[in-house]
Amino acid sequence: GVCGAKEVRLSHAPQRFPQHRAAIALACLGLCHHICTQHVGLLPRWSCVGWHQFVLVGWRIAKENKTLKLRNTKIMPKVSVLVAVYNAEKYLRTCLESLLNQSLKDIEIVCVDDASTDNSLALLNEYAAKDSRLKVATLAKNSGISHTRNVALGMSTGEYVCMVDSDDWLSADALQLSAEVLDNEQEVDCVLFD
């Protein structure tokens, strides 16, 4: 991944460890995000491949490596959508409506409130009471977007993971089309879309 003058090179990792391509892709995105926020002083949407791009990562590790034990034995939803929330009251309704109205219904939405001081948490709880696909957690103190996303990732159970900012929204078919690419194209580990 590239961000400003900083560059992360993992050129040989996917070839040497093909069963870990998805994890390497996610780690690279997380590292780029850390570089952007901590060392370059930028505030990216997500990943350094472009502003306002969304990322859907396929957890092909579970499919390719039969010796892995999944931490959750229940049937996984197709996609876990991770939403880190901090003082997003103004935009949060639009974001949640766009996620709950996806044409792909087999999803879970994991929202983690990063100690917001507005009504964000109340909105999250309101939507969670209406739709069981939405999980809500809250942090006791503001910890930043990277930590908040890691908490959400730890709560997720989906086959694929998508990260969406709380002030953004998705078109109704975004998750379905992305999941179809990951299902049908075995060499694809990560789908980026605007």
mmCIF file with all atom_site columns, C-alpha atoms in Angstrom:
data_model
loop_
_atom_site.group_PDB
_atom_site.id
_atom_site.type_symbol
_atom_site.label_atom_id
_atom_site.label_alt_id
_atom_site.label_comp_id
_atom_site.label_asym_id
_atom_site.label_entity_id
_atom_site.label_seq_id
_atom_site.pdbx_PDB_ins_code
_atom_site.Cartn_x
_atom_site.Cartn_y
_atom_site.Cartn_z
_atom_site.occupancy
_atom_site.B_iso_or_equiv
_atom_site.pdbx_formal_charge
_atom_site.auth_seq_id
_atom_site.auth_comp_id
_atom_site.auth_asym_id
_atom_site.auth_atom_id
_atom_site.pdbx_PDB_model_num
ATOM 1   C CA . GLY A 1 1   ? 0.000   0.000   0.000  1.00 0.00 ? 1   GLY A CA 1
ATOM 2   C CA . VAL A 1 2   ? 1.151   3.563   -0.608 1.00 0.00 ? 2   VAL A CA 1
ATOM 3   C CA . CYS A 1 3   ? 0.398   6.676   1.398  1.00 0.00 ? 3   CYS A CA 1
ATOM 4   C CA . GLY A 1 4   ? 2.191   9.910   0.616  1.00 0.00 ? 4   GLY A CA 1
ATOM 5   C CA . ALA A 1 5   ? 5.912   9.338   0.971  1.00 0.00 ? 5   ALA A CA 1
ATOM 6   C CA . LYS A 1 6   ? 5.426   6.208   3.052  1.00 0.00 ? 6   LYS A CA 1
ATOM 7   C CA . GLU A 1 7   ? 5.224   2.818   1.365  1.00 0.00 ? 7   GLU A CA 1
ATOM 8   C CA . VAL A 1 8   ? 4.545   -0.642  2.709  1.00 0.00 ? 8   VAL A CA 1
ATOM 9   C CA . ARG A 1 9   ? 6.013   -3.508  0.712  1.00 0.00 ? 9   ARG A CA 1
ATOM 10  C CA . LEU A 1 10  ? 4.630   -7.015  1.118  1.00 0.00 ? 10  LEU A CA 1
ATOM 11  C CA . SER A 1 11  ? 5.568   -8.091  -2.387 1.00 0.00 ? 11  SER A CA 1
ATOM 12  C CA . HIS A 1 12  ? 6.593   -11.672 -1.612 1.00 0.00 ? 12  HIS A CA 1
ATOM 13  C CA . ALA A 1 13  ? 4.240   -12.462 1.261  1.00 0.00 ? 13  ALA A CA 1
ATOM 14  C CA . PRO A 1 14  ? 1.212   -13.528 -0.855 1.00 0.00 ? 14  PRO A CA 1
ATOM 15  C CA . GLN A 1 15  ? 3.371   -15.838 -3.009 1.00 0.00 ? 15  GLN A CA 1
ATOM 16  C CA . ARG A 1 16  ? 5.112   -17.461 -0.050 1.00 0.00 ? 16  ARG A CA 1
ATOM 17  C CA . PHE A 1 17  ? 1.969   -17.810 2.035  1.00 0.00 ? 17  PHE A CA 1
ATOM 18  C CA . PRO A 1 18  ? -0.953  -18.132 -0.420 1.00 0.00 ? 18  PRO A CA 1
ATOM 19  C CA . GLN A 1 19  ? -3.275  -19.470 2.276  1.00 0.00 ? 19  GLN A CA 1
ATOM 20  C CA . HIS A 1 20  ? -2.917  -16.155 4.149  1.00 0.00 ? 20  HIS A CA 1
ATOM 21  C CA . ARG A 1 21  ? -3.562  -13.711 1.281  1.00 0.00 ? 21  ARG A CA 1
ATOM 22  C CA . ALA A 1 22  ? -6.695  -12.235 2.867  1.00 0.00 ? 22  ALA A CA 1
ATOM 23  C CA . ALA A 1 23  ? -5.023  -11.711 6.230  1.00 0.00 ? 23  ALA A CA 1
ATOM 24  C CA . ILE A 1 24  ? -2.017  -10.107 4.530  1.00 0.00 ? 24  ILE A CA 1
ATOM 25  C CA . ALA A 1 25  ? -4.301  -7.779  2.561  1.00 0.00 ? 25  ALA A CA 1
ATOM 26  C CA . LEU A 1 26  ? -6.146  -6.720  5.718  1.00 0.00 ? 26  LEU A CA 1
ATOM 27  C CA . ALA A 1 27  ? -2.897  -6.274  7.644  1.00 0.00 ? 27  ALA A CA 1
ATOM 28  C CA . CYS A 1 28  ? -1.503  -4.121  4.835  1.00 0.00 ? 28  CYS A CA 1
ATOM 29  C CA . LEU A 1 29  ? -4.614  -1.933  4.867  1.00 0.00 ? 29  LEU A CA 1
ATOM 30  C CA . GLY A 1 30  ? -4.432  -1.589  8.639  1.00 0.00 ? 30  GLY A CA 1
ATOM 31  C CA . LEU A 1 31  ? -0.745  -0.699  8.493  1.00 0.00 ? 31  LEU A CA 1
ATOM 32  C CA . CYS A 1 32  ? -1.371  1.889   5.777  1.00 0.00 ? 32  CYS A CA 1
ATOM 33  C CA . HIS A 1 33  ? -4.140  3.400   7.881  1.00 0.00 ? 33  HIS A CA 1
ATOM 34  C CA . HIS A 1 34  ? -1.746  3.575   10.850 1.00 0.00 ? 34  HIS A CA 1
ATOM 35  C CA . ILE A 1 35  ? 0.913   5.257   8.716  1.00 0.00 ? 35  ILE A CA 1
ATOM 36  C CA . CYS A 1 36  ? -1.615  7.773   7.407  1.00 0.00 ? 36  CYS A CA 1
ATOM 37  C CA . THR A 1 37  ? -2.956  8.748   10.797 1.00 0.00 ? 37  THR A CA 1
ATOM 38  C CA . GLN A 1 38  ? 0.156   8.474   12.964 1.00 0.00 ? 38  GLN A CA 1
ATOM 39  C CA . HIS A 1 39  ? 3.066   9.406   10.703 1.00 0.00 ? 39  HIS A CA 1
ATOM 40  C CA . VAL A 1 40  ? 1.752   11.417  7.792  1.00 0.00 ? 40  VAL A CA 1
ATOM 41  C CA . GLY A 1 41  ? -1.003  13.241  9.668  1.00 0.00 ? 41  GLY A CA 1
ATOM 42  C CA . LEU A 1 42  ? -3.749  12.401  7.169  1.00 0.00 ? 42  LEU A CA 1
ATOM 43  C CA . LEU A 1 43  ? -7.238  11.273  8.076  1.00 0.00 ? 43  LEU A CA 1
ATOM 44  C CA . PRO A 1 44  ? -8.117  8.731   5.381  1.00 0.00 ? 44  PRO A CA 1
ATOM 45  C CA . ARG A 1 45  ? -11.588 7.295   4.857  1.00 0.00 ? 45  ARG A CA 1
ATOM 46  C CA . TRP A 1 46  ? -10.268 3.764   4.803  1.00 0.00 ? 46  TRP A CA 1
ATOM 47  C CA . SER A 1 47  ? -7.130  2.395   3.319  1.00 0.00 ? 47  SER A CA 1
ATOM 48  C CA . CYS A 1 48  ? -4.636  4.381   1.326  1.00 0.00 ? 48  CYS A CA 1
ATOM 49  C CA . VAL A 1 49  ? -5.708  3.217   -2.089 1.00 0.00 ? 49  VAL A CA 1
ATOM 50  C CA . GLY A 1 50  ? -7.995  6.203   -2.526 1.00 0.00 ? 50  GLY A CA 1
ATOM 51  C CA . TRP A 1 51  ? -10.311 8.498   -0.660 1.00 0.00 ? 51  TRP A CA 1
ATOM 52  C CA . HIS A 1 52  ? -13.849 7.287   -0.153 1.00 0.00 ? 52  HIS A CA 1
ATOM 53  C CA . GLN A 1 53  ? -13.155 3.739   -1.246 1.00 0.00 ? 53  GLN A CA 1
ATOM 54  C CA . PHE A 1 54  ? -14.647 0.833   0.609  1.00 0.00 ? 54  PHE A CA 1
ATOM 55  C CA . VAL A 1 55  ? -12.961 -2.482  1.154  1.00 0.00 ? 55  VAL A CA 1
ATOM 56  C CA . LEU A 1 56  ? -14.461 -5.954  1.257  1.00 0.00 ? 56  LEU A CA 1
ATOM 57  C CA . VAL A 1 57  ? -11.958 -8.605  2.295  1.00 0.00 ? 57  VAL A CA 1
ATOM 58  C CA . GLY A 1 58  ? -12.604 -12.289 1.753  1.00 0.00 ? 58  GLY A CA 1
ATOM 59  C CA . TRP A 1 59  ? -11.631 -14.560 4.596  1.00 0.00 ? 59  TRP A CA 1
ATOM 60  C CA . ARG A 1 60  ? -10.376 -17.253 2.250  1.00 0.00 ? 60  ARG A CA 1
ATOM 61  C CA . ILE A 1 61  ? -8.134  -18.581 5.012  1.00 0.00 ? 61  ILE A CA 1
ATOM 62  C CA . ALA A 1 62  ? -11.061 -20.553 6.437  1.00 0.00 ? 62  ALA A CA 1
ATOM 63  C CA . LYS A 1 63  ? -11.840 -22.001 3.003  1.00 0.00 ? 63  LYS A CA 1
ATOM 64  C CA . GLU A 1 64  ? -8.281  -22.894 2.016  1.00 0.00 ? 64  GLU A CA 1
ATOM 65  C CA . ASN A 1 65  ? -6.855  -24.084 5.315  1.00 0.00 ? 65  ASN A CA 1
ATOM 66  C CA . LYS A 1 66  ? -9.054  -26.859 6.672  1.00 0.00 ? 66  LYS A CA 1
ATOM 67  C CA . THR A 1 67  ? -7.022  -27.127 9.891  1.00 0.00 ? 67  THR A CA 1
ATOM 68  C CA . LEU A 1 68  ? -8.122  -23.705 11.142 1.00 0.00 ? 68  LEU A CA 1
ATOM 69  C CA . LYS A 1 69  ? -10.705 -23.747 13.896 1.00 0.00 ? 69  LYS A CA 1
ATOM 70  C CA . LEU A 1 70  ? -13.376 -21.088 13.609 1.00 0.00 ? 70  LEU A CA 1
ATOM 71  C CA . ARG A 1 71  ? -14.057 -19.316 16.887 1.00 0.00 ? 71  ARG A CA 1
ATOM 72  C CA . ASN A 1 72  ? -17.793 -19.345 16.267 1.00 0.00 ? 72  ASN A CA 1
ATOM 73  C CA . THR A 1 73  ? -19.510 -22.546 15.201 1.00 0.00 ? 73  THR A CA 1
ATOM 74  C CA . LYS A 1 74  ? -22.852 -21.012 14.218 1.00 0.00 ? 74  LYS A CA 1
ATOM 75  C CA . ILE A 1 75  ? -23.576 -20.375 10.563 1.00 0.00 ? 75  ILE A CA 1
ATOM 76  C CA . MET A 1 76  ? -21.715 -17.252 9.512  1.00 0.00 ? 76  MET A CA 1
ATOM 77  C CA . PRO A 1 77  ? -23.463 -14.368 7.801  1.00 0.00 ? 77  PRO A CA 1
ATOM 78  C CA . LYS A 1 78  ? -22.114 -13.694 4.315  1.00 0.00 ? 78  LYS A CA 1
ATOM 79  C CA . VAL A 1 79  ? -20.801 -10.201 5.196  1.00 0.00 ? 79  VAL A CA 1
ATOM 80  C CA . SER A 1 80  ? -19.926 -8.433  8.432  1.00 0.00 ? 80  SER A CA 1
ATOM 81  C CA . VAL A 1 81  ? -20.110 -4.662  8.023  1.00 0.00 ? 81  VAL A CA 1
ATOM 82  C CA . LEU A 1 82  ? -17.945 -2.834  10.554 1.00 0.00 ? 82  LEU A CA 1
ATOM 83  C CA . VAL A 1 83  ? -18.899 0.733   11.458 1.00 0.00 ? 83  VAL A CA 1
ATOM 84  C CA . ALA A 1 84  ? -16.742 2.777   13.836 1.00 0.00 ? 84  ALA A CA 1
ATOM 85  C CA . VAL A 1 85  ? -18.868 5.605   15.207 1.00 0.00 ? 85  VAL A CA 1
ATOM 86  C CA . TYR A 1 86  ? -17.762 8.860   16.792 1.00 0.00 ? 86  TYR A CA 1
ATOM 87  C CA . ASN A 1 87  ? -20.075 11.882  16.988 1.00 0.00 ? 87  ASN A CA 1
ATOM 88  C CA . ALA A 1 88  ? -21.789 10.924  13.738 1.00 0.00 ? 88  ALA A CA 1
ATOM 89  C CA . GLU A 1 89  ? -25.358 11.800  14.755 1.00 0.00 ? 89  GLU A CA 1
ATOM 90  C CA . LYS A 1 90  ? -25.857 14.027  11.714 1.00 0.00 ? 90  LYS A CA 1
ATOM 91  C CA . TYR A 1 91  ? -25.079 11.257  9.184  1.00 0.00 ? 91  TYR A CA 1
ATOM 92  C CA . LEU A 1 92  ? -25.644 8.028   11.095 1.00 0.00 ? 92  LEU A CA 1
ATOM 93  C CA . ARG A 1 93  ? -29.298 7.492   10.144 1.00 0.00 ? 93  ARG A CA 1
ATOM 94  C CA . THR A 1 94  ? -28.464 7.639   6.430  1.00 0.00 ? 94  THR A CA 1
ATOM 95  C CA . CYS A 1 95  ? -25.561 5.237   6.932  1.00 0.00 ? 95  CYS A CA 1
ATOM 96  C CA . LEU A 1 96  ? -27.592 2.672   8.880  1.00 0.00 ? 96  LEU A CA 1
ATOM 97  C CA . GLU A 1 97  ? -30.579 2.858   6.525  1.00 0.00 ? 97  GLU A CA 1
ATOM 98  C CA . SER A 1 98  ? -28.310 2.171   3.559  1.00 0.00 ? 98  SER A CA 1
ATOM 99  C CA . LEU A 1 99  ? -26.843 -0.875  5.303  1.00 0.00 ? 99  LEU A CA 1
ATOM 100 C CA . LEU A 1 100 ? -30.124 -2.306  6.571  1.00 0.00 ? 100 LEU A CA 1
ATOM 101 C CA . ASN A 1 101 ? -31.680 -1.910  3.112  1.00 0.00 ? 101 ASN A CA 1
ATOM 102 C CA . GLN A 1 102 ? -28.992 -3.844  1.247  1.00 0.00 ? 102 GLN A CA 1
ATOM 103 C CA . SER A 1 103 ? -30.288 -6.324  -1.338 1.00 0.00 ? 103 SER A CA 1
ATOM 104 C CA . LEU A 1 104 ? -28.018 -8.892  0.347  1.00 0.00 ? 104 LEU A CA 1
ATOM 105 C CA . LYS A 1 105 ? -29.913 -9.637  3.562  1.00 0.00 ? 105 LYS A CA 1
ATOM 106 C CA . ASP A 1 106 ? -27.449 -12.176 4.957  1.00 0.00 ? 106 ASP A CA 1
ATOM 107 C CA . ILE A 1 107 ? -25.321 -9.576  6.744  1.00 0.00 ? 107 ILE A CA 1
ATOM 108 C CA . GLU A 1 108 ? -24.463 -8.422  10.218 1.00 0.00 ? 108 GLU A CA 1
ATOM 109 C CA . ILE A 1 109 ? -23.707 -4.802  11.031 1.00 0.00 ? 109 ILE A CA 1
ATOM 110 C CA . VAL A 1 110 ? -21.236 -4.332  13.877 1.00 0.00 ? 110 VAL A CA 1
ATOM 111 C CA . CYS A 1 111 ? -21.258 -0.779  15.221 1.00 0.00 ? 111 CYS A CA 1
ATOM 112 C CA . VAL A 1 112 ? -18.811 0.328   17.894 1.00 0.00 ? 112 VAL A CA 1
ATOM 113 C CA . ASP A 1 113 ? -19.361 3.735   19.445 1.00 0.00 ? 113 ASP A CA 1
ATOM 114 C CA . ASP A 1 114 ? -16.056 5.375   20.364 1.00 0.00 ? 114 ASP A CA 1
ATOM 115 C CA . ALA A 1 115 ? -17.386 7.291   23.411 1.00 0.00 ? 115 ALA A CA 1
ATOM 116 C CA . SER A 1 116 ? -19.427 9.769   21.364 1.00 0.00 ? 116 SER A CA 1
ATOM 117 C CA . THR A 1 117 ? -20.644 12.900  23.124 1.00 0.00 ? 117 THR A CA 1
ATOM 118 C CA . ASP A 1 118 ? -23.691 13.400  20.873 1.00 0.00 ? 118 ASP A CA 1
ATOM 119 C CA . ASN A 1 119 ? -26.735 11.135  20.350 1.00 0.00 ? 119 ASN A CA 1
ATOM 120 C CA . SER A 1 120 ? -24.905 8.573   18.198 1.00 0.00 ? 120 SER A CA 1
ATOM 121 C CA . LEU A 1 121 ? -25.208 5.778   20.760 1.00 0.00 ? 121 LEU A CA 1
ATOM 122 C CA . ALA A 1 122 ? -28.928 6.413   21.257 1.00 0.00 ? 122 ALA A CA 1
ATOM 123 C CA . LEU A 1 123 ? -29.446 6.160   17.484 1.00 0.00 ? 123 LEU A CA 1
ATOM 124 C CA . LEU A 1 124 ? -27.485 2.909   17.335 1.00 0.00 ? 124 LEU A CA 1
ATOM 125 C CA . ASN A 1 125 ? -29.567 1.404   20.124 1.00 0.00 ? 125 ASN A CA 1
ATOM 126 C CA . GLU A 1 126 ? -32.769 2.576   18.425 1.00 0.00 ? 126 GLU A CA 1
ATOM 127 C CA . TYR A 1 127 ? -31.847 0.753   15.212 1.00 0.00 ? 127 TYR A CA 1
ATOM 128 C CA . ALA A 1 128 ? -30.565 -2.321  17.058 1.00 0.00 ? 128 ALA A CA 1
ATOM 129 C CA . ALA A 1 129 ? -33.937 -2.652  18.789 1.00 0.00 ? 129 ALA A CA 1
ATOM 130 C CA . LYS A 1 130 ? -35.624 -2.805  15.365 1.00 0.00 ? 130 LYS A CA 1
ATOM 131 C CA . ASP A 1 131 ? -33.232 -5.159  13.543 1.00 0.00 ? 131 ASP A CA 1
ATOM 132 C CA . SER A 1 132 ? -31.363 -8.079  15.103 1.00 0.00 ? 132 SER A CA 1
ATOM 133 C CA . ARG A 1 133 ? -28.657 -7.948  12.410 1.00 0.00 ? 133 ARG A CA 1
ATOM 134 C CA . LEU A 1 134 ? -27.232 -4.832  14.075 1.00 0.00 ? 134 LEU A CA 1
ATOM 135 C CA . LYS A 1 135 ? -24.832 -5.340  17.004 1.00 0.00 ? 135 LYS A CA 1
ATOM 136 C CA . VAL A 1 136 ? -23.826 -2.377  19.167 1.00 0.00 ? 136 VAL A CA 1
ATOM 137 C CA . ALA A 1 137 ? -20.897 -1.946  21.526 1.00 0.00 ? 137 ALA A CA 1
ATOM 138 C CA . THR A 1 138 ? -19.577 1.164   23.181 1.00 0.00 ? 138 THR A CA 1
ATOM 139 C CA . LEU A 1 139 ? -16.126 2.094   24.416 1.00 0.00 ? 139 LEU A CA 1
ATOM 140 C CA . ALA A 1 140 ? -15.727 3.758   27.811 1.00 0.00 ? 140 ALA A CA 1
ATOM 141 C CA . LYS A 1 141 ? -13.206 6.276   26.511 1.00 0.00 ? 141 LYS A CA 1
ATOM 142 C CA . ASN A 1 142 ? -12.355 7.642   23.092 1.00 0.00 ? 142 ASN A CA 1
ATOM 143 C CA . SER A 1 143 ? -9.700  5.382   21.591 1.00 0.00 ? 143 SER A CA 1
ATOM 144 C CA . GLY A 1 144 ? -9.482  6.359   17.917 1.00 0.00 ? 144 GLY A CA 1
ATOM 145 C CA . ILE A 1 145 ? -10.724 4.736   14.746 1.00 0.00 ? 145 ILE A CA 1
ATOM 146 C CA . SER A 1 146 ? -8.081  1.986   14.463 1.00 0.00 ? 146 SER A CA 1
ATOM 147 C CA . HIS A 1 147 ? -8.806  0.572   17.916 1.00 0.00 ? 147 HIS A CA 1
ATOM 148 C CA . THR A 1 148 ? -12.555 0.957   17.394 1.00 0.00 ? 148 THR A CA 1
ATOM 149 C CA . ARG A 1 149 ? -12.385 -0.994  14.127 1.00 0.00 ? 149 ARG A CA 1
ATOM 150 C CA . ASN A 1 150 ? -10.313 -3.701  15.787 1.00 0.00 ? 150 ASN A CA 1
ATOM 151 C CA . VAL A 1 151 ? -12.997 -4.076  18.481 1.00 0.00 ? 151 VAL A CA 1
ATOM 152 C CA . ALA A 1 152 ? -15.645 -4.360  15.750 1.00 0.00 ? 152 ALA A CA 1
ATOM 153 C CA . LEU A 1 153 ? -13.514 -6.905  13.870 1.00 0.00 ? 153 LEU A CA 1
ATOM 154 C CA . GLY A 1 154 ? -13.268 -8.976  17.052 1.00 0.00 ? 154 GLY A CA 1
ATOM 155 C CA . MET A 1 155 ? -17.064 -9.039  17.294 1.00 0.00 ? 155 MET A CA 1
ATOM 156 C CA . SER A 1 156 ? -17.625 -9.977  13.646 1.00 0.00 ? 156 SER A CA 1
ATOM 157 C CA . THR A 1 157 ? -18.613 -13.475 12.508 1.00 0.00 ? 157 THR A CA 1
ATOM 158 C CA . GLY A 1 158 ? -19.079 -12.992 8.748  1.00 0.00 ? 158 GLY A CA 1
ATOM 159 C CA . GLU A 1 159 ? -17.442 -14.839 5.893  1.00 0.00 ? 159 GLU A CA 1
ATOM 160 C CA . TYR A 1 160 ? -16.403 -11.478 4.443  1.00 0.00 ? 160 TYR A CA 1
ATOM 161 C CA . VAL A 1 161 ? -15.691 -8.165  6.150  1.00 0.00 ? 161 VAL A CA 1
ATOM 162 C CA . CYS A 1 162 ? -16.524 -4.666  4.928  1.00 0.00 ? 162 CYS A CA 1
ATOM 163 C CA . MET A 1 163 ? -15.650 -1.410  6.673  1.00 0.00 ? 163 MET A CA 1
ATOM 164 C CA . VAL A 1 164 ? -17.913 1.603   6.250  1.00 0.00 ? 164 VAL A CA 1
ATOM 165 C CA . ASP A 1 165 ? -17.470 5.045   7.782  1.00 0.00 ? 165 ASP A CA 1
ATOM 166 C CA . SER A 1 166 ? -20.380 6.254   9.878  1.00 0.00 ? 166 SER A CA 1
ATOM 167 C CA . ASP A 1 167 ? -20.809 9.354   7.697  1.00 0.00 ? 167 ASP A CA 1
ATOM 168 C CA . ASP A 1 168 ? -21.008 7.353   4.447  1.00 0.00 ? 168 ASP A CA 1
ATOM 169 C CA . TRP A 1 169 ? -23.659 5.207   2.776  1.00 0.00 ? 169 TRP A CA 1
ATOM 170 C CA . LEU A 1 170 ? -23.722 2.349   0.273  1.00 0.00 ? 170 LEU A CA 1
ATOM 171 C CA . SER A 1 171 ? -25.888 1.783   -2.787 1.00 0.00 ? 171 SER A CA 1
ATOM 172 C CA . ALA A 1 172 ? -28.448 -0.962  -2.226 1.00 0.00 ? 172 ALA A CA 1
ATOM 173 C CA . ASP A 1 173 ? -26.588 -3.612  -4.247 1.00 0.00 ? 173 ASP A CA 1
ATOM 174 C CA . ALA A 1 174 ? -23.018 -2.824  -3.130 1.00 0.00 ? 174 ALA A CA 1
ATOM 175 C CA . LEU A 1 175 ? -22.545 -5.752  -0.750 1.00 0.00 ? 175 LEU A CA 1
ATOM 176 C CA . GLN A 1 176 ? -24.295 -8.270  -2.990 1.00 0.00 ? 176 GLN A CA 1
ATOM 177 C CA . LEU A 1 177 ? -22.199 -7.409  -6.038 1.00 0.00 ? 177 LEU A CA 1
ATOM 178 C CA . SER A 1 178 ? -18.968 -7.411  -4.020 1.00 0.00 ? 178 SER A CA 1
ATOM 179 C CA . ALA A 1 179 ? -19.743 -10.737 -2.351 1.00 0.00 ? 179 ALA A CA 1
ATOM 180 C CA . GLU A 1 180 ? -20.561 -12.278 -5.747 1.00 0.00 ? 180 GLU A CA 1
ATOM 181 C CA . VAL A 1 181 ? -17.127 -11.267 -7.037 1.00 0.00 ? 181 VAL A CA 1
ATOM 182 C CA . LEU A 1 182 ? -15.437 -12.880 -4.029 1.00 0.00 ? 182 LEU A CA 1
ATOM 183 C CA . ASP A 1 183 ? -17.563 -16.019 -4.373 1.00 0.00 ? 183 ASP A CA 1
ATOM 184 C CA . ASN A 1 184 ? -17.002 -16.426 -8.118 1.00 0.00 ? 184 ASN A CA 1
ATOM 185 C CA . GLU A 1 185 ? -13.413 -15.228 -8.611 1.00 0.00 ? 185 GLU A CA 1
ATOM 186 C CA . GLN A 1 186 ? -11.154 -17.478 -6.552 1.00 0.00 ? 186 GLN A CA 1
ATOM 187 C CA . GLU A 1 187 ? -8.046  -15.368 -7.174 1.00 0.00 ? 187 GLU A CA 1
ATOM 188 C CA . VAL A 1 188 ? -9.704  -12.233 -5.739 1.00 0.00 ? 188 VAL A CA 1
ATOM 189 C CA . ASP A 1 189 ? -9.161  -11.544 -2.041 1.00 0.00 ? 189 ASP A CA 1
ATOM 190 C CA . CYS A 1 190 ? -10.162 -7.916  -1.781 1.00 0.00 ? 190 CYS A CA 1
ATOM 191 C CA . VAL A 1 191 ? -12.813 -5.839  -3.566 1.00 0.00 ? 191 VAL A CA 1
ATOM 192 C CA . LEU A 1 192 ? -12.485 -2.056  -3.700 1.00 0.00 ? 192 LEU A CA 1
ATOM 193 C CA . PHE A 1 193 ? -15.328 0.186   -4.797 1.00 0.00 ? 193 PHE A CA 1
ATOM 194 C CA . ASP A 1 194 ? -16.218 3.883   -4.757 1.00 0.00 ? 194 ASP A CA 1
#
